[in-house]
Short mmCIF file of C-alpha atoms in Angstrom, two decimals:
data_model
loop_
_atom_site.label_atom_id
_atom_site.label_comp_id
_atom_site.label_asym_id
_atom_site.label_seq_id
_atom_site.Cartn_x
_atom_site.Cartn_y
_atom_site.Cartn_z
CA UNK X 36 57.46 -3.93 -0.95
CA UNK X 37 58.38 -7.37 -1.62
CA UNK X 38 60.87 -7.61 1.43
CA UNK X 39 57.45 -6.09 3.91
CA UNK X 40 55.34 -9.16 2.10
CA UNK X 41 58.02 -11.84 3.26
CA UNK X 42 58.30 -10.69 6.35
CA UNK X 43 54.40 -11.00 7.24
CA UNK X 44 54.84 -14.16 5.63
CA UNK X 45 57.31 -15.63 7.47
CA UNK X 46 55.13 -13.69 11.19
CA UNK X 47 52.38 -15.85 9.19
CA UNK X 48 54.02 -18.57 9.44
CA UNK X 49 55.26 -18.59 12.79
CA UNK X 50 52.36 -17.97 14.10
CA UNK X 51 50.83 -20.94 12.53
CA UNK X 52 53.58 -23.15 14.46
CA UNK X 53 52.71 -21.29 17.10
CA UNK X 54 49.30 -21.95 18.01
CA UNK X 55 49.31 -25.78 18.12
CA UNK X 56 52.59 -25.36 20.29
CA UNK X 57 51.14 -23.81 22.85
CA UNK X 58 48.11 -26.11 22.71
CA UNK X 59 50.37 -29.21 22.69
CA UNK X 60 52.14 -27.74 25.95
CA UNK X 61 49.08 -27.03 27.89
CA UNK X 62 48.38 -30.57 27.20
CA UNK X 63 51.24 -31.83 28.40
CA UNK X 64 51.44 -29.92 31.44
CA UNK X 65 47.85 -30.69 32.26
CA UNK X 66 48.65 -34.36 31.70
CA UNK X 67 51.92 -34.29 33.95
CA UNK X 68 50.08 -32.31 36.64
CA UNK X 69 46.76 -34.85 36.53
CA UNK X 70 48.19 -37.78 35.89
CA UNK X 71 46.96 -40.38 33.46
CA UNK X 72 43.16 -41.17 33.42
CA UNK X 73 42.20 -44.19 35.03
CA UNK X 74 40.09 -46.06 32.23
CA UNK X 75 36.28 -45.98 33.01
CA UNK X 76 35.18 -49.38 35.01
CA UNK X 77 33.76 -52.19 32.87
CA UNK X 78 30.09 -53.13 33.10
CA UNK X 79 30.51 -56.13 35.76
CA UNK X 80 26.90 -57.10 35.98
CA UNK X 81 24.94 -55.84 32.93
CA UNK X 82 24.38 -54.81 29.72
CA UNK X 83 22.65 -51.77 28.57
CA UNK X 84 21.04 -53.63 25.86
CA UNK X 85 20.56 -57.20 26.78
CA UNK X 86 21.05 -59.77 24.31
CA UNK X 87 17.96 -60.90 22.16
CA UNK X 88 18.30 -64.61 23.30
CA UNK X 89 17.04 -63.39 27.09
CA UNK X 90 13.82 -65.79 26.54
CA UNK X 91 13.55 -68.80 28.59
CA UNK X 92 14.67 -71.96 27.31
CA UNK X 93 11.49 -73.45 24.78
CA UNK X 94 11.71 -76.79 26.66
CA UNK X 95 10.72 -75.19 29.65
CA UNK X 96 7.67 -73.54 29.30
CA UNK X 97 7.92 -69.91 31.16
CA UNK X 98 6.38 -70.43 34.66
CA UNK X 99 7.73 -73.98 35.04
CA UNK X 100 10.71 -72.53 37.56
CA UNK X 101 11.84 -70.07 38.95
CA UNK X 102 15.58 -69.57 36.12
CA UNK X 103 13.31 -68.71 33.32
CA UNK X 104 11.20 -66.46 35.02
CA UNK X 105 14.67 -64.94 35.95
CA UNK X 106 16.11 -64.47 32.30
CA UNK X 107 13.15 -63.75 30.93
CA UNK X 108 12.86 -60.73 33.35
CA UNK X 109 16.30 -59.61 33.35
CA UNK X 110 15.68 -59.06 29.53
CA UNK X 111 12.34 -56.98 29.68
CA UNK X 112 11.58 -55.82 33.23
CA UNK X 113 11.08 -52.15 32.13
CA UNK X 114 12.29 -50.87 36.27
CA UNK X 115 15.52 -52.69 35.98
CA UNK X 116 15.69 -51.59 32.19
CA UNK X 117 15.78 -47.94 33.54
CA UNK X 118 18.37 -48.77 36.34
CA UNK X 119 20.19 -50.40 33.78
CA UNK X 120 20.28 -47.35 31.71
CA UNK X 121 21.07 -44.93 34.18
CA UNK X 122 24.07 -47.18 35.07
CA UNK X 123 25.17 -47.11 31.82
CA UNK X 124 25.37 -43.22 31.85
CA UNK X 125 27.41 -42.93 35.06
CA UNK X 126 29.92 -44.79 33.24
CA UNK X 127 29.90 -42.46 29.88
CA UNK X 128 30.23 -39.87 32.49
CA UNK X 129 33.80 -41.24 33.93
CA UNK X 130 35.48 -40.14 29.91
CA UNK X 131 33.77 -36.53 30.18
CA UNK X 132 34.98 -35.89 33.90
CA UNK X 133 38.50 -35.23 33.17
CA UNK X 134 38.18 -33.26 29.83
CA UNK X 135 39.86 -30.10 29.69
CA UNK X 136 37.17 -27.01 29.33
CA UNK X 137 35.94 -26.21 25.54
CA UNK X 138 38.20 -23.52 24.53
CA UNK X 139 37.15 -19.74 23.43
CA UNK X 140 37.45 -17.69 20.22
CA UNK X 141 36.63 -14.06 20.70
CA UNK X 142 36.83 -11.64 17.27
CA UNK X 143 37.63 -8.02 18.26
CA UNK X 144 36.87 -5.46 15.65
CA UNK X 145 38.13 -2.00 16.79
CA UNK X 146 37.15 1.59 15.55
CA UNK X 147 34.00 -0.01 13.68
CA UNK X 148 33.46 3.16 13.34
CA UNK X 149 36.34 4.16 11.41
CA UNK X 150 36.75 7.70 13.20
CA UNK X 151 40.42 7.27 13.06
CA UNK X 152 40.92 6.35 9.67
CA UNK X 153 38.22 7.13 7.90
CA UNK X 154 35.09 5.58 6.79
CA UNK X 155 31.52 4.28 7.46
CA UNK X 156 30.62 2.06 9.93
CA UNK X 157 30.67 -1.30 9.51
CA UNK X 158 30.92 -4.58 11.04
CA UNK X 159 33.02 -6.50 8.55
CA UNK X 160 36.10 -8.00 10.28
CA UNK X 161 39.00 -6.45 8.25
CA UNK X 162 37.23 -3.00 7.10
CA UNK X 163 37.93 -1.63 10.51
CA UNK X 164 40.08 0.27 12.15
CA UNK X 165 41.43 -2.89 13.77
CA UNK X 166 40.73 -6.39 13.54
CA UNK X 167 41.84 -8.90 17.02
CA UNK X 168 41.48 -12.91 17.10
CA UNK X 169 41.88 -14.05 20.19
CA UNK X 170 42.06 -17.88 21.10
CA UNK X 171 41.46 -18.50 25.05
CA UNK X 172 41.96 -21.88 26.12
CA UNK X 173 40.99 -22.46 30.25
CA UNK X 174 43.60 -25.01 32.36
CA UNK X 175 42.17 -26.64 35.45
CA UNK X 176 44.62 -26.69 38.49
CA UNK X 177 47.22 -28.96 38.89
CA UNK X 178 45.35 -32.61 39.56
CA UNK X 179 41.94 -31.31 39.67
CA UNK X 180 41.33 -33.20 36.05
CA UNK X 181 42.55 -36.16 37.93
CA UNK X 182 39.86 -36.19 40.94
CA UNK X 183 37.59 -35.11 38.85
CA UNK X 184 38.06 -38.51 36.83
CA UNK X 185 38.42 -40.69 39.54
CA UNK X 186 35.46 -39.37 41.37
CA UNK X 187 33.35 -39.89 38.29
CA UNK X 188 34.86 -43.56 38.49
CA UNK X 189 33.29 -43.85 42.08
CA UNK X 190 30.19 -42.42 41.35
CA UNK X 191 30.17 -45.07 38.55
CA UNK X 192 31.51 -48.02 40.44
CA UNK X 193 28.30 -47.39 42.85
CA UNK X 194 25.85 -47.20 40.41
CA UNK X 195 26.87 -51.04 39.10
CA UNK X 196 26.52 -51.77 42.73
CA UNK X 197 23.32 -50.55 43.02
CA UNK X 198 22.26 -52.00 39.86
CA UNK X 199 23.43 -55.04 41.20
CA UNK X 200 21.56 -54.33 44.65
CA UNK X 201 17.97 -53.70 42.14
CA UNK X 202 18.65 -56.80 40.54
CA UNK X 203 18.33 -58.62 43.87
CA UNK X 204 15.57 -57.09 44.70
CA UNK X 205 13.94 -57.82 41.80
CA UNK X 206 15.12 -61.33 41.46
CA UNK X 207 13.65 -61.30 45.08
CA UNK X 208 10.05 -60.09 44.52
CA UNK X 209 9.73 -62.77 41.54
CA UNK X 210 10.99 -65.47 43.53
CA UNK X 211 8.20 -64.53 46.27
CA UNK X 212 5.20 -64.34 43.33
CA UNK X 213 6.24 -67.47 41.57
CA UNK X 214 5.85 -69.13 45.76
CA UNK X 215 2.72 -67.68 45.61
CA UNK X 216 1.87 -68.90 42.45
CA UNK X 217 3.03 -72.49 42.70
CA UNK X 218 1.23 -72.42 46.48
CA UNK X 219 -1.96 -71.91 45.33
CA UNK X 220 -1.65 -74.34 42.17
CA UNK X 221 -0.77 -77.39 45.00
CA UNK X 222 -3.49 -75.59 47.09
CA UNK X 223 -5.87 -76.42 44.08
CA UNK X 224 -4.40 -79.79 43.49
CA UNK X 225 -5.17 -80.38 47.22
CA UNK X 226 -8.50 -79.28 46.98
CA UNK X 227 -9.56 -81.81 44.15
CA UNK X 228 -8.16 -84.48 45.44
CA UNK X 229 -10.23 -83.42 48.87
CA UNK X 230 -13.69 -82.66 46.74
CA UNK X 231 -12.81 -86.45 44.81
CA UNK X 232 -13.19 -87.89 48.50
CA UNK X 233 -16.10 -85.93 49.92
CA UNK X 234 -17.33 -87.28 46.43
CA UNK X 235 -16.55 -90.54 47.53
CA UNK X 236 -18.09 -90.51 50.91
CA UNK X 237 -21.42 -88.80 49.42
CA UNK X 238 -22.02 -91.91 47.21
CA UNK X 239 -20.74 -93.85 50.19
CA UNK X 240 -23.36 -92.33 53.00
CA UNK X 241 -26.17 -92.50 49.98
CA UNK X 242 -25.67 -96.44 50.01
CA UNK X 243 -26.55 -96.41 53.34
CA UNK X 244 -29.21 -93.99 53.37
CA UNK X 245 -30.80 -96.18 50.83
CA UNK X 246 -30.28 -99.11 53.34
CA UNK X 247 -31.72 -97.37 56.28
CA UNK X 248 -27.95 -97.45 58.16
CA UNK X 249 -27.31 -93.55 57.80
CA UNK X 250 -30.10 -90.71 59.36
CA UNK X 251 -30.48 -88.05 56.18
CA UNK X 252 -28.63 -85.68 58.08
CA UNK X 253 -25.22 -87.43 57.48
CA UNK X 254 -26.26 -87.16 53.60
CA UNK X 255 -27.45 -83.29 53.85
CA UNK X 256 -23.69 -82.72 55.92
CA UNK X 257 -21.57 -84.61 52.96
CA UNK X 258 -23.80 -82.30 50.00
CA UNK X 259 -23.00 -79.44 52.34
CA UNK X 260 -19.38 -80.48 52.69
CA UNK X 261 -18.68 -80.73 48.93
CA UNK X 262 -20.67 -77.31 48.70
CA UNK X 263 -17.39 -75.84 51.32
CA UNK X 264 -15.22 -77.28 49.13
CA UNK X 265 -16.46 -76.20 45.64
CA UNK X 266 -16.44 -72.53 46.90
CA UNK X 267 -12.57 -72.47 48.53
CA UNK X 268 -11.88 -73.70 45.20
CA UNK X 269 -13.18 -70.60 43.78
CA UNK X 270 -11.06 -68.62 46.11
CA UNK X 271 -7.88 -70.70 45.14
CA UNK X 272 -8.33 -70.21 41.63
CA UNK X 273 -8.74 -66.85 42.36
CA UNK X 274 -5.32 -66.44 44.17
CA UNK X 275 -3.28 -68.34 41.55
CA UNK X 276 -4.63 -65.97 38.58
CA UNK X 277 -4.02 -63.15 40.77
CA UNK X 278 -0.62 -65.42 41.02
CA UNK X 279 -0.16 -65.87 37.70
CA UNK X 280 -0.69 -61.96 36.95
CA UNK X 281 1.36 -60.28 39.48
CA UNK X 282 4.55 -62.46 37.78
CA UNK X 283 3.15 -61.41 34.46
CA UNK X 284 3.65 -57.77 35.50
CA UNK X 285 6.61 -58.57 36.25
CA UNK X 286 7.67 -59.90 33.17
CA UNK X 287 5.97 -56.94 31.20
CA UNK X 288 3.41 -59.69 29.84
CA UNK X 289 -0.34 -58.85 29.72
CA UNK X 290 -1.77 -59.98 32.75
CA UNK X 291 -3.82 -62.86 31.07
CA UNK X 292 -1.01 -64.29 29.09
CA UNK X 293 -0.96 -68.27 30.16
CA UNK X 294 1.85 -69.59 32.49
CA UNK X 295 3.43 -73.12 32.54
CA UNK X 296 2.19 -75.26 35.78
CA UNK X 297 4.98 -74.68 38.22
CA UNK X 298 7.35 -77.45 38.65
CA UNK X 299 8.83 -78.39 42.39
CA UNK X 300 11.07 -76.18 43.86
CA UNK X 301 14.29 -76.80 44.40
CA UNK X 302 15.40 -78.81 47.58
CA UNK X 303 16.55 -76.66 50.33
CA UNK X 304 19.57 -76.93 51.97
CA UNK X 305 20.07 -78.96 55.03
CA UNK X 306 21.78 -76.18 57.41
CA UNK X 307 22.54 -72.74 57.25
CA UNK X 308 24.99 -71.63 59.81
CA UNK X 309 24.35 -67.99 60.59
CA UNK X 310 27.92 -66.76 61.46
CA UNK X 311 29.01 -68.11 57.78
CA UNK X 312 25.60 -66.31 56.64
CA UNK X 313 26.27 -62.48 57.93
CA UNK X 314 30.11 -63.48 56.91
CA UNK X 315 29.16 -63.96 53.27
CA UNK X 316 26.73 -60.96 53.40
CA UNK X 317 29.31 -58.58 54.33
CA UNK X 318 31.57 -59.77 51.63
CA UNK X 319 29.09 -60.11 48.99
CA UNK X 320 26.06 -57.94 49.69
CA UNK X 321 25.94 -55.21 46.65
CA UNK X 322 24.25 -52.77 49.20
CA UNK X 323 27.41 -52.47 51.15
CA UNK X 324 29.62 -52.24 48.06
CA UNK X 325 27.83 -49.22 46.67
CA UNK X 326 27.99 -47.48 50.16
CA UNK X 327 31.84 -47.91 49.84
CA UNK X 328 32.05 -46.68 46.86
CA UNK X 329 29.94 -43.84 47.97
CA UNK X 330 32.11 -43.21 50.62
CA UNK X 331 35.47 -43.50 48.06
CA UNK X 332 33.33 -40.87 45.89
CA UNK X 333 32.69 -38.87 49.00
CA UNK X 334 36.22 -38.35 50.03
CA UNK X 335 37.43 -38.20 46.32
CA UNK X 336 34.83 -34.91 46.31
CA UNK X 337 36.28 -33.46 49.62
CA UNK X 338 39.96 -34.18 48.16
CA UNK X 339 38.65 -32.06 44.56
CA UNK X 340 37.37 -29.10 46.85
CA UNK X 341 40.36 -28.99 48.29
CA UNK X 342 42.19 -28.12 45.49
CA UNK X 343 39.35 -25.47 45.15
CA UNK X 344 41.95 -23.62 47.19
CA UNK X 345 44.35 -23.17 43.86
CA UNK X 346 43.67 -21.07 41.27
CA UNK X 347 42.77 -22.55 37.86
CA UNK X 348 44.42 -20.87 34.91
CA UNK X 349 43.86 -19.53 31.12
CA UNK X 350 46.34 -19.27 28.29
CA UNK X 351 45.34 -17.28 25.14
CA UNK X 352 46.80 -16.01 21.63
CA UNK X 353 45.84 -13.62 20.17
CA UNK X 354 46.23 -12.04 16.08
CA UNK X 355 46.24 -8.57 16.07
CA UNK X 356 45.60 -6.97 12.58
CA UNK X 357 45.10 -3.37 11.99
CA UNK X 358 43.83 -2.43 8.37
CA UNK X 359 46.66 -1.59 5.70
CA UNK X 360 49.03 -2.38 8.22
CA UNK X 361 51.26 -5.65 9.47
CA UNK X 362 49.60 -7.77 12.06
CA UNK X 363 51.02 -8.75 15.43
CA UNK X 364 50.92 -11.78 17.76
CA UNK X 365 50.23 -11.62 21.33
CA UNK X 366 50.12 -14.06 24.28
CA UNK X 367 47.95 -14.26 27.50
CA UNK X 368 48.30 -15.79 30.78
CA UNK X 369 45.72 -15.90 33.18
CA UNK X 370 45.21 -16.67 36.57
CA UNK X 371 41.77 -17.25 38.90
CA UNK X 372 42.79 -16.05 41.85
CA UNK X 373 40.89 -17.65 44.74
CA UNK X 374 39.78 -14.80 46.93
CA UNK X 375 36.30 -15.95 48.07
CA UNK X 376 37.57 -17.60 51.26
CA UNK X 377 33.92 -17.69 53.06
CA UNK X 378 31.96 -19.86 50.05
CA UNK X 379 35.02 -22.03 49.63
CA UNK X 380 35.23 -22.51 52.98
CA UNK X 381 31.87 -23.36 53.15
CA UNK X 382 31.88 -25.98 50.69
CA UNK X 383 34.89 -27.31 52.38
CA UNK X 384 32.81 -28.02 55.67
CA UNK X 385 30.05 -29.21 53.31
CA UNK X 386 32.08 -31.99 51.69
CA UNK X 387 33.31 -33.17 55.09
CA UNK X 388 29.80 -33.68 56.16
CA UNK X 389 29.14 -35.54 53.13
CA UNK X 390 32.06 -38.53 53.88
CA UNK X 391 30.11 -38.83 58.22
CA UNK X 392 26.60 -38.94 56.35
CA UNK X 393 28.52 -41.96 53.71
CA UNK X 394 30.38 -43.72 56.44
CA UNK X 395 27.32 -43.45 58.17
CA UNK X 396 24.86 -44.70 55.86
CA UNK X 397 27.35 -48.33 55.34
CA UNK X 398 26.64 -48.63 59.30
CA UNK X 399 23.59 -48.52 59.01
CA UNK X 400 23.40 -50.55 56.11
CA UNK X 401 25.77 -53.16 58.14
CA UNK X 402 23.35 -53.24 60.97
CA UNK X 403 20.56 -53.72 59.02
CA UNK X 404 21.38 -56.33 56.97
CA UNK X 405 22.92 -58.41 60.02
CA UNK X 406 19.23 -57.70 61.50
CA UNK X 407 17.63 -59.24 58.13
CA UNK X 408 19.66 -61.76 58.22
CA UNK X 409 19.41 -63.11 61.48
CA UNK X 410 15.57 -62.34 61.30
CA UNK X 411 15.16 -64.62 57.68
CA UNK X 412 17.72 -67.31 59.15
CA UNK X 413 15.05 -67.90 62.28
CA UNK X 414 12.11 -68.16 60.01
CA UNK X 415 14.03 -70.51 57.94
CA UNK X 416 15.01 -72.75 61.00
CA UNK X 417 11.48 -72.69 62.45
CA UNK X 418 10.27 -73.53 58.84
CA UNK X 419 12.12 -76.45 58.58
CA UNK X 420 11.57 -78.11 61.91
CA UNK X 421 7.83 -77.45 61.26
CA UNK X 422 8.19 -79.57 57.82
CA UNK X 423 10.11 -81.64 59.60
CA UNK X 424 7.53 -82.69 62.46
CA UNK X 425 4.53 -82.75 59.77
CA UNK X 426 6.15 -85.21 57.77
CA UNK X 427 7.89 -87.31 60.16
CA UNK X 428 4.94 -87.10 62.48
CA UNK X 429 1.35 -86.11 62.22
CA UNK X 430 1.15 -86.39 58.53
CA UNK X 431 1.64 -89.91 58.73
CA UNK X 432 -0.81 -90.13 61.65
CA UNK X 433 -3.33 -88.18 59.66
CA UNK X 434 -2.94 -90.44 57.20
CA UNK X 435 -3.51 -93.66 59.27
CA UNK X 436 -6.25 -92.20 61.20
CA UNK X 437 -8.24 -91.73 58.18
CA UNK X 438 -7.65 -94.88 56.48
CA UNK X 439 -8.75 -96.79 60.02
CA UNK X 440 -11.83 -94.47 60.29
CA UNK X 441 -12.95 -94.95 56.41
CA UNK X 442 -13.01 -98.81 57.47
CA UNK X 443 -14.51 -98.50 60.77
CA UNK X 444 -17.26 -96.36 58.48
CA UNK X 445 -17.91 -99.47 55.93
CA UNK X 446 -18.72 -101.65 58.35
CA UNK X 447 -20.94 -99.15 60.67
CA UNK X 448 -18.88 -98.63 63.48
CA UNK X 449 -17.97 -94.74 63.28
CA UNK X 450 -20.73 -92.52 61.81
CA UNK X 451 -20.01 -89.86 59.14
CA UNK X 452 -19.20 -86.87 61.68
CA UNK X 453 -15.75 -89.33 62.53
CA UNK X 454 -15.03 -89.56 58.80
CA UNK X 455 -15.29 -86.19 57.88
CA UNK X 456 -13.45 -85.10 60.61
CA UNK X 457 -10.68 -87.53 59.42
CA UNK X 458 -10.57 -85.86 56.25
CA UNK X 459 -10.43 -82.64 57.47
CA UNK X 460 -7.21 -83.48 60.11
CA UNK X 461 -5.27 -84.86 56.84
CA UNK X 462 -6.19 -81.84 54.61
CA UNK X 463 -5.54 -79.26 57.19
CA UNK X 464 -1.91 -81.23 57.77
CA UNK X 465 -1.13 -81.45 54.12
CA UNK X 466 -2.01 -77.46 53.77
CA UNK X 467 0.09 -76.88 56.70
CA UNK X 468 3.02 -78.60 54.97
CA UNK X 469 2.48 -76.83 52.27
CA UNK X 470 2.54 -73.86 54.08
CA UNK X 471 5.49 -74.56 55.95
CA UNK X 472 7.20 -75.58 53.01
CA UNK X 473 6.42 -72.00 51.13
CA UNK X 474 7.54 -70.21 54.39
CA UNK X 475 10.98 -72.01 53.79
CA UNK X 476 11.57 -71.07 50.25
CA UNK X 477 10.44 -67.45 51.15
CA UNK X 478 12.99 -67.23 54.14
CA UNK X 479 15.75 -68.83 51.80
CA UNK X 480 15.31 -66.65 48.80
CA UNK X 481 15.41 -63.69 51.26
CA UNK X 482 18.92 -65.08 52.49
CA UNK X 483 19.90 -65.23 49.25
CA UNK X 484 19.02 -61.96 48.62
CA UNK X 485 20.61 -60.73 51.28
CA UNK X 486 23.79 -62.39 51.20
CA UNK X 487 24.02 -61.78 47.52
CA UNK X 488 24.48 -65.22 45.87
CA UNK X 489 22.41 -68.47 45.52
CA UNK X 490 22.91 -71.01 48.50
#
């Protein structure tokens, strides 16, 4: 008796070595066969959870320039939040991709009945006939674990492209509201200074009413002017509070919360040579990077169903212990044997498709961005030779013709058709540098964006 309870002791104990032995060797040979995990890419652009200091600086009141609108948004923009986020989980997804499989445990309980030795029927492991634990641990083929790791690593590497990409985008569209914005605050600017002259000339053309040197038409045309004037100013100030709110939005501010006065934009640069331009955007341009990592993860998935075509395997132990008697120990090996030829085919042809439509889609993205490019780079150019002849040129004959027609008007030689018209020529000129001016920054920033860096 006591010889029968040593010796199931010492198959007790064995099999207790046993188990992690066998686990510690699938291990290993999964690890030989795979290869070591790359590590998971580091976030290159962005947090998931920005840092609480993401407010503007306090001496620059948010709306002053364009860098605080920038941090500001890049801290509670709710859209890039969510890209953000879902960035964040294609890189938790790179540890998970080359797990092995959970493992199974299966209890066996055989004769519940108890026919065969006698007995009710129960369910109780160990008051049966015979009671089997069975530990089944899966094995993925020889360097699947690997693909499937470095494919996840891919998949991740594009999203941080593409949060990158969103980023520009967004950076882009705030850029383009705070133009608008600071356009229609000089366009308001302009406009008082305009109504302070019609003001001006009213008082002016009243003088000589008085006097009997104007008709009372000239003073009915200079109330009507300042009447033109008063309501484009109620227009302006409606397009810089629509302004003000679209970058608000943007922000995720109410849509009436103030905004500084916008400061001058920064100077642009003198010359921007296209060939250096597309040059830079091919190197730089997030787009393109996240199509070639989409094409790395697009290969790496035709490579992994490959592999498809050799079998996975199983290894399992199992305890064998029949009631009132000694238990037993025995071990599995499994193997998935590929026979469905068709589907595996099938998803062979699909993942080849997959790398044309990827290597396809950078093409196009290529071509499109040299298109963009070459498209903002003209406006840009045209922008800057209009600004160019405005201020070298007819702003500063605007300017003279008005101050020699206000004389010629003080003394009675022009009537007030000649001065008016004067004013108008110098506002319209001033608007149109102001215009050309905004077209410039607007064609810049979209470089910018599309080349992927500041200029």
């Amino acid at each position: 008796m006591h010889s029968s309870n040593a010796g199931t002791q010492r198959r007790a104990l064995a099999a207790a070595l046993l188990i992690p032995g066998l686990l510690a060797v699938a291990a290993t040979v999964q690890a030989q066969g795979a290869g070591t995990p790359p590590a998971p890419p580091a976030a290159r652009s962005f947090p998931v959870a920005p840092a609480a200091a993401t407010a503007a600086d306090p001496a620059t009141p948010l709306g002053a320039d364009i860098a605080g609108l920038l941090q500001h948004a890049r801290g509670t923009n709710p859209a890039f939040a969510a890209q953000r986020a879902e960035t964040a989980a294609a890189r938790e997804r790179v540890d998970s991709a080359g797990a092995l499989p959970d493992p199974n445990f299966q209890v066996e309980l055989m004769d519940f009945t108890n026919e065969m030795r006698g007995g009710g029927t129960t369910l109780v492991p160990g008051q049966v006939g015979e009671t089997r634990y069975r530990f089944i641990q899966p094995l993925p083929g020889w360097g699947k674990r690997e693909l499937q790791t470095r494919t996840a690593a891919a998949k991740a590497d594009e999203a941080t492209a593409r949060l990158d990409a969103e980023w520009l985008d967004l950076a882009l569209t705030i850029k383009q509201a705070w133009l608008r914005y600071y356009a229609a605050d000089r366009e308001a600017a302009l406009a008082r200074e305009s109504l302070a002259l019609l003001g001006g000339l009213e008082e002016a053309t009243l003088a000589r009413y008085r006097q009997g040197l104007a008709p009372q038409q000239a003073v009915l045309r200079a109330q009507r002017e300042i009447t033109s004037q008063r309501l484009a100013q109620v227009g302006i100030e409606q397009r810089r509070r629509a302004a003000a709110a679209a970058l608000n939005g943007l922000l995720a501010r109410a849509p009436h919360e103030p905004l500084a006065a916008p400061a001058e934009p920064s100077a642009l640069p003198a010359v921007l040579p296209l060939p250096a331009l597309v040059e830079r955007a091919r190197a730089n341009n997030p787009a393109l990077s996240a199509d070639a990592h989409a094409i790395e993860a697009a290969r790496l998935e035709r490579e992994r169903t490959w592999a498809d075509r050799y079998p996975d395997y199983s290894i399992g132990l199992t305890n064998n212990r029949p009631r009132g008697e000694d238990q037993s120990w025995d071990l599995m090996f499994e193997v998935m044997i590929p026979l469905q030829q068709s589907a595996r085919r099938a998803r062979e042809r699909e993942a080849a498709h997959m790398v044309a439509a990827a290597d396809a889609k950078r093409e196009a993205t290529a071509s499109r961005l040299g298109g963009e490019i070459g498209s903002a780079w003209a406006a840009f150019t045209s922008a800057q030779e209009t600004q160019r002849l405005l201020r070298g040129t007819l702003l500063p004959q605007a300017q003279a013709t008005r101050d020699a027609t206000r004389s010629a008007f003080e003394t009675g030689r022009v009537d007030f058709d000649a001065v008016l018209e004067a004013e108008r020529q110098l506002v319209d000129t001033r608007m149109s540098l102001l215009q050309a001016e905004v077209e410039a920054h607007m064609a810049l920033f979209e470089i910018e964006k599309l080349v992927g860096e500041s200029l």
